[in-house]
XYZ file of C-alpha atoms in Angstrom:
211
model
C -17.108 2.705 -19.439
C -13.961 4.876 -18.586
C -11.022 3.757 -16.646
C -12.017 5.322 -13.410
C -15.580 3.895 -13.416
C -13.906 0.115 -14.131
C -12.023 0.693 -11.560
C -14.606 1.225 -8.777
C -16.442 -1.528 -10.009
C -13.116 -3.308 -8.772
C -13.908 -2.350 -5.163
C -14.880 -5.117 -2.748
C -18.929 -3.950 -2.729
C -18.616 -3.337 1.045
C -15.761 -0.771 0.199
C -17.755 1.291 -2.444
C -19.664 3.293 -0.214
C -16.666 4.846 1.338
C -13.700 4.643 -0.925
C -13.809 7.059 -4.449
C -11.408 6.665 -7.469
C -10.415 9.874 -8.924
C -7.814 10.862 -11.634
C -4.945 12.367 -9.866
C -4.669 16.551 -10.562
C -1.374 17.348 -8.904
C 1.778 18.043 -10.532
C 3.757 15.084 -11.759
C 2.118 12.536 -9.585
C 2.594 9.122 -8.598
C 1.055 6.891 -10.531
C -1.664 5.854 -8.389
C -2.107 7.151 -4.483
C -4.316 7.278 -1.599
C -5.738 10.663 0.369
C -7.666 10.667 3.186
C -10.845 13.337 2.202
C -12.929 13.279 4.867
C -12.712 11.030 8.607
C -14.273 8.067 7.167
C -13.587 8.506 3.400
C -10.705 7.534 1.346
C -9.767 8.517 -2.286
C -7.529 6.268 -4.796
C -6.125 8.864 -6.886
C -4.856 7.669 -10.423
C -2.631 9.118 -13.057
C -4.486 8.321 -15.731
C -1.806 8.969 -18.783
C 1.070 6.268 -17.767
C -1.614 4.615 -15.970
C -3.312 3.619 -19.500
C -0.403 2.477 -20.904
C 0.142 -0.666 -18.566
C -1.492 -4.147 -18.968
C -5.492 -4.266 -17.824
C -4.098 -7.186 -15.410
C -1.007 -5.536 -13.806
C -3.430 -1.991 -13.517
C -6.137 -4.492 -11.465
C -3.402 -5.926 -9.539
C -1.836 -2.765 -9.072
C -5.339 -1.257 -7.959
C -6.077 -3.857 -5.572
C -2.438 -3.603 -3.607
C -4.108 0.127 -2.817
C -7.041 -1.502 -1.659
C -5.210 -3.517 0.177
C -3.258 -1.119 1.796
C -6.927 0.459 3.104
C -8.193 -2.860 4.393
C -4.562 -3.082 6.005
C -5.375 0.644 7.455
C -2.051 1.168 6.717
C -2.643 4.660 5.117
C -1.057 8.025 5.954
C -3.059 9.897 8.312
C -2.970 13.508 7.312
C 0.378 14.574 9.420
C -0.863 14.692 12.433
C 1.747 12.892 13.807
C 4.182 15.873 13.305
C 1.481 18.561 14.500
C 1.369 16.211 17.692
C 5.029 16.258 17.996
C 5.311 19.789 17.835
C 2.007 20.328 20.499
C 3.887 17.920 22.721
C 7.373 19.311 22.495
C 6.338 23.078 22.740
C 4.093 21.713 26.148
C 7.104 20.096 27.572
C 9.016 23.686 27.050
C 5.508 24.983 28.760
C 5.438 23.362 31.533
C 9.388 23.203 32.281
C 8.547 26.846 32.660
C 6.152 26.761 35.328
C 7.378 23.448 36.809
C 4.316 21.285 36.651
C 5.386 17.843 36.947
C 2.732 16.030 35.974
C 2.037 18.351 32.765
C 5.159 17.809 31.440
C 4.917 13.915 31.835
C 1.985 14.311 29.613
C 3.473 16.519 27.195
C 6.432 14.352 26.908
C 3.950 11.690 26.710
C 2.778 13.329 23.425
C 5.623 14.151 21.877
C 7.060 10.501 22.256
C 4.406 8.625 20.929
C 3.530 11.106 18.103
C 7.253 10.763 17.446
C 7.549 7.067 17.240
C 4.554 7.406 15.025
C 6.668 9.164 13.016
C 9.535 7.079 12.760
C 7.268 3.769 12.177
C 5.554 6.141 9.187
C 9.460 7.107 7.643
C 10.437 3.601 8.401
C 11.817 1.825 5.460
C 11.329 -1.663 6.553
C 8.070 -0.886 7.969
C 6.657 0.537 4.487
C 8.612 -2.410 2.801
C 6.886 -4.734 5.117
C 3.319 -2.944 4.721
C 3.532 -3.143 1.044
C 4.516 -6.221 1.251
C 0.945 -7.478 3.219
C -0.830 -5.184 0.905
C 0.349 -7.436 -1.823
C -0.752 -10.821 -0.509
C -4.206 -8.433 0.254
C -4.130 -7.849 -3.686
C -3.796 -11.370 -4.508
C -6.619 -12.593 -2.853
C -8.926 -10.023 -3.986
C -7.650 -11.078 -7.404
C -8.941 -14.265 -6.505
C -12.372 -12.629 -5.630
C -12.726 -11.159 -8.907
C -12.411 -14.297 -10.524
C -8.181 -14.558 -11.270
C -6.683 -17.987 -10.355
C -3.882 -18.365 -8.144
C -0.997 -18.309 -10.910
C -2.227 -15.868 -13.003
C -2.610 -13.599 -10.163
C 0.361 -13.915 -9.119
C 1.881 -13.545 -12.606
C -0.095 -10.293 -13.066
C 1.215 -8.064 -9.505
C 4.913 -9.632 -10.553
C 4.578 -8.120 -14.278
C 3.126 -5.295 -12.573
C 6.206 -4.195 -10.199
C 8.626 -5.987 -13.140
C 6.817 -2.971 -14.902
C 7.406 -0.347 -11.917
C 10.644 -1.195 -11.910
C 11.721 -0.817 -15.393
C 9.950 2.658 -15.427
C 11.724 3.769 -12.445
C 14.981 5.910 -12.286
C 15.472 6.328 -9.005
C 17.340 3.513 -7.485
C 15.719 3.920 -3.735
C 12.078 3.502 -5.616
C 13.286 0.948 -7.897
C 14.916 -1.315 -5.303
C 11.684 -1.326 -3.052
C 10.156 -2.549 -6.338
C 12.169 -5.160 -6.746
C 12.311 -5.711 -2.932
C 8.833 -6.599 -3.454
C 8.783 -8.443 -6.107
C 11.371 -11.300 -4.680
C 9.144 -11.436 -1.747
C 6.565 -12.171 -4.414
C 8.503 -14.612 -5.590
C 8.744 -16.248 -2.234
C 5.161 -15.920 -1.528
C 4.511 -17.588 -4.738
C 6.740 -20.175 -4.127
C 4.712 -20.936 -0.721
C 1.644 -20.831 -2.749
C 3.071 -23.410 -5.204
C 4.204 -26.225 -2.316
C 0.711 -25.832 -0.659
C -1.296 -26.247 -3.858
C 1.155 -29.297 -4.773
C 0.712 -30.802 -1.091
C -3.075 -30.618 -1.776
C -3.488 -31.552 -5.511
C -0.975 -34.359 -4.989
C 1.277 -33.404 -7.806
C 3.369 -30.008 -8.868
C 1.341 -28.680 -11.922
C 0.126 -25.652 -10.026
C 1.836 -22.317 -9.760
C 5.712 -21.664 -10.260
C 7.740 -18.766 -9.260
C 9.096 -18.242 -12.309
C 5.386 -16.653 -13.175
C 5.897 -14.361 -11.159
C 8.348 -12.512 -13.387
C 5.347 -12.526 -16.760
């Protein structure tokens, strides 16, 4: 079986209809991605080189944070915020022109919205925070597919400890590690409720988080 076929068997089944897992053919890549391809398909696009030289557990865990970030429907939408913007802006100019009042509320209308779209989208709290949901999305799919609590946990956190050792750029590499202390935090959560239920502490600890 090659990597991209394990990979869709990873897919929730009621995802597999819709979502496709491709290798990824631009030029220097990320290492994995999602593109919209049609109005109600998606496509989790892989670089398959580095991608092969992580852990089977951090690639799953690393795989299923994309998922989650579908199920979140927290996904680019193919720019049309900015097309928006600019249809909104150049009506506003429009109608300015031939004073129609209640045209140019609409085109401002347009343009603001479209451009608060935009902001949310360029956002780097926002996409901290989304990423952030998409990984407690990837944990409990882990769970789905059979991982316990701990060692899910411990596979995402060697996963970004991973991402972040790999990457230069200290922007990328502090979201990284942004995410992995609220990992940490999550798991932490995760321990006290398991210990408040089992009746003792022998459950999971953040420090597995780290691998």
């Amino acid at each position: 079986m090659s990597e991209l076929q394990r990979l869709k068997g990873l897919l929730p089944p009621e995802m597999q209809s819709w979502v496709f897992v491709e290798a990824a053919a631009a030029a220097d890549p990320p290492l994995i991605s999602i593109e919209e391809i049609g109005r109600d398909e998606v496509e989790i696009q892989v670089d398959l080189d580095p991608w092969d030289q992580l852990a089977i557990d951090h690639r799953n865990l690393l795989f299923w944070h994309e998922v989650g970030r579908i199920q979140n429907d927290t996904v680019p939408r193919d720019g049309w915020e900015m097309a928006a913007l600019a249809i909104g802006l150049g009506g506003a100019i429009g109608e300015l022109w031939v004073q129609d009042g209640l045209l140019l509320v609409l085109a401002l209308g347009l343009s603001g919205f479209s451009g608060y779209r935009l902001y949310l989208k360029n956002n780097s709290e926002k996409r901290l925070a989304d990423a952030i949901a998409a990984d407690e999305r990837a944990i409990d799919l882990a769970g789905r597919f059979g991982y316990s609590l701990p060692n899910a946990y411990r596979s995402l956190g060697g996963a970004l400890k991973d991402l972040v050792e790999r990457t230069r750029k200290k922007k990328k590499r502090s979201f990284y590690e942004n995410r992995l202390e609220a990992l940490r935090k999550s798991a932490s959560r995760a321990r006290a409720e398991m210990a408040q239920q089992q009746g003792s502490r022998q459950s999971v600890t953040s420090e597995n988080v780290y691998g």
